[in-house]
mmCIF file of C-alpha atoms in Angstrom:
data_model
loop_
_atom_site.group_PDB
_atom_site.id
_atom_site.type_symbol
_atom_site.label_atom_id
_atom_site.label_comp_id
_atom_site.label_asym_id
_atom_site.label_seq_id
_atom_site.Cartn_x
_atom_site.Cartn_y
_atom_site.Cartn_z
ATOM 1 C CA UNK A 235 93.661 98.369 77.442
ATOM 2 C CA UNK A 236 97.052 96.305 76.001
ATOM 3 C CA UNK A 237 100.096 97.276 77.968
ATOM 4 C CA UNK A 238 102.532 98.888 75.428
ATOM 5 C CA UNK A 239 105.045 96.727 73.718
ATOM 6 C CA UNK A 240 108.981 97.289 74.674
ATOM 7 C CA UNK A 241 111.548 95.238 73.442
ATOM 8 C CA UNK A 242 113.535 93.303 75.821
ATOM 9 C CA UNK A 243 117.415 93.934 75.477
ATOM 10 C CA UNK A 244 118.469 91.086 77.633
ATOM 11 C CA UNK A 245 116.387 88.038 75.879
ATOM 12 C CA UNK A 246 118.924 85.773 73.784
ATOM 13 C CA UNK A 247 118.737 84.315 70.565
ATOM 14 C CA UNK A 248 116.498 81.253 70.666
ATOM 15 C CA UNK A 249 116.328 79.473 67.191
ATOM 16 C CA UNK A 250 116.336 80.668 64.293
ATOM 17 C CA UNK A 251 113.149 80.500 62.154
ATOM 18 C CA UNK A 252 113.596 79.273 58.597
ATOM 19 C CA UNK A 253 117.008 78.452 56.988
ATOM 20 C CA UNK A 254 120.589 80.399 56.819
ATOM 21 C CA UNK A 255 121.368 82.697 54.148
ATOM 22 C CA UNK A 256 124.161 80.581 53.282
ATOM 23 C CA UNK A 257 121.623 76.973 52.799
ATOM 24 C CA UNK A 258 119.267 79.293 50.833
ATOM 25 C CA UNK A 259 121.853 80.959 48.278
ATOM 26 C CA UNK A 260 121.626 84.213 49.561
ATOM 27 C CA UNK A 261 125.424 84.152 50.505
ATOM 28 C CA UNK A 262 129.140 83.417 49.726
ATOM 29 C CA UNK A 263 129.512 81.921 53.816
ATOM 30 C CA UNK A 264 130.117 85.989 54.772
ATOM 31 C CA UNK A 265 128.704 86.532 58.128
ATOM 32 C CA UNK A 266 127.183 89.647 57.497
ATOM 33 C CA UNK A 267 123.797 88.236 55.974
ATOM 34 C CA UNK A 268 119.735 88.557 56.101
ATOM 35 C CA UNK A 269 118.630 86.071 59.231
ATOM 36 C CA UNK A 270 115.267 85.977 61.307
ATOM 37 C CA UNK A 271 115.820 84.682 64.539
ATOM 38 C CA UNK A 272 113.305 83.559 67.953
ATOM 39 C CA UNK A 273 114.530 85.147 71.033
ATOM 40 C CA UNK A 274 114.112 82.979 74.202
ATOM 41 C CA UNK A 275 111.135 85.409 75.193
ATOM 42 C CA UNK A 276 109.122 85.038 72.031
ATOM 43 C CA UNK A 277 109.974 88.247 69.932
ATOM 44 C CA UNK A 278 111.532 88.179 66.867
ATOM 45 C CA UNK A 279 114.846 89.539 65.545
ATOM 46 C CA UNK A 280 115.076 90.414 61.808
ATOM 47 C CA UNK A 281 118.551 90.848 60.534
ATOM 48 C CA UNK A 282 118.642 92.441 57.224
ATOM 49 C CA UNK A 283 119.891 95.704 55.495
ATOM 50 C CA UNK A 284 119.014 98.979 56.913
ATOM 51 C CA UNK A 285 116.997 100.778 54.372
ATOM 52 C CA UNK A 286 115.519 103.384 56.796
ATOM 53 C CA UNK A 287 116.661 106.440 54.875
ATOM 54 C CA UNK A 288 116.224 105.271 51.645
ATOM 55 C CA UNK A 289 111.933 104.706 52.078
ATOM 56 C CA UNK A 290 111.436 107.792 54.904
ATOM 57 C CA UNK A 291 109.872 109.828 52.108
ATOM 58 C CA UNK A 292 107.484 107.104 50.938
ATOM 59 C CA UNK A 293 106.349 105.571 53.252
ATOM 60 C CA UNK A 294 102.273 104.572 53.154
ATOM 61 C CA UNK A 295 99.893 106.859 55.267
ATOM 62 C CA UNK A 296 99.419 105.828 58.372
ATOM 63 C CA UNK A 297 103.212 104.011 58.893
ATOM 64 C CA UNK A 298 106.156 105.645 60.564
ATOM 65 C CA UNK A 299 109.494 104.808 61.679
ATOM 66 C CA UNK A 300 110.142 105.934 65.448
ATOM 67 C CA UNK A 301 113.204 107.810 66.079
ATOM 68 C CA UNK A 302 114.296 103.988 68.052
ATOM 69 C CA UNK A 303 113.588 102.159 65.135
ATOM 70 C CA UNK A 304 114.929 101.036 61.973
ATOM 71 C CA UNK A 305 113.401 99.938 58.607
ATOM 72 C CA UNK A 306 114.897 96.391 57.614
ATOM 73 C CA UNK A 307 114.910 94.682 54.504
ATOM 74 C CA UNK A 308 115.176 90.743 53.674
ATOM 75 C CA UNK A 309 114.912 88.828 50.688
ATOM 76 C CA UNK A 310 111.495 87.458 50.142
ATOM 77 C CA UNK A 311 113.630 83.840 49.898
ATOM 78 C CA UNK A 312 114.464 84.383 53.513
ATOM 79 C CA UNK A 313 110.877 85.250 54.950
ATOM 80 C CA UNK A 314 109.413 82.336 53.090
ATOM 81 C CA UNK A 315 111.445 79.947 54.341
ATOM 82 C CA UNK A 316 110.590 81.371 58.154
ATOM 83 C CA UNK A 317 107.041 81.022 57.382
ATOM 84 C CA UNK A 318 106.364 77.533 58.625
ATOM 85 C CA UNK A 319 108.254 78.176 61.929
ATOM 86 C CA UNK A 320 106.178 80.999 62.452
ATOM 87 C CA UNK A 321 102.814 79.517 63.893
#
């Protein structure tokens, strides 16, 4: 049986996979925007708006959203452009 996943609060940021917000277009230079990051331990951070509340009432059987978690969104520009890094 596969031990249960838990996140690891101490890894650090890595690399980030894809390009910046800012060298996609997806930004005026603000630091508050949509990212996707390597931490040094493997797992991957998502940056992105928090739409939790706004999809809790639809979302597809079988999916939830734990009381510890959040539902991101990025721009589709964003996850593309991670794609390649993500092998």
């Amino acid at each position: 049986m596969a031990q249960r996943w838990e996140a690891d609060r101490t890894a650090g940021f890595g690399r980030r996979l894809g390009k910046s917000a800012a060298e996609l277009g997806l930004s005026d230079n603000n630091p508050s925007c949509p990212d996707v990051w390597e931490l040094d331990n493997g797992d991957v951070v998502v940056i992105g708006r928090d739409l939790t509340d706004d999809y809790a009432t639809r979302l597809p059987e079988g999916v939830s959203v734990g009381a510890d978690e959040r539902l991101v969104v990025i721009p589709r520009a964003t996850i593309l452009a991670a794609k390649d890094d993500l092998v």
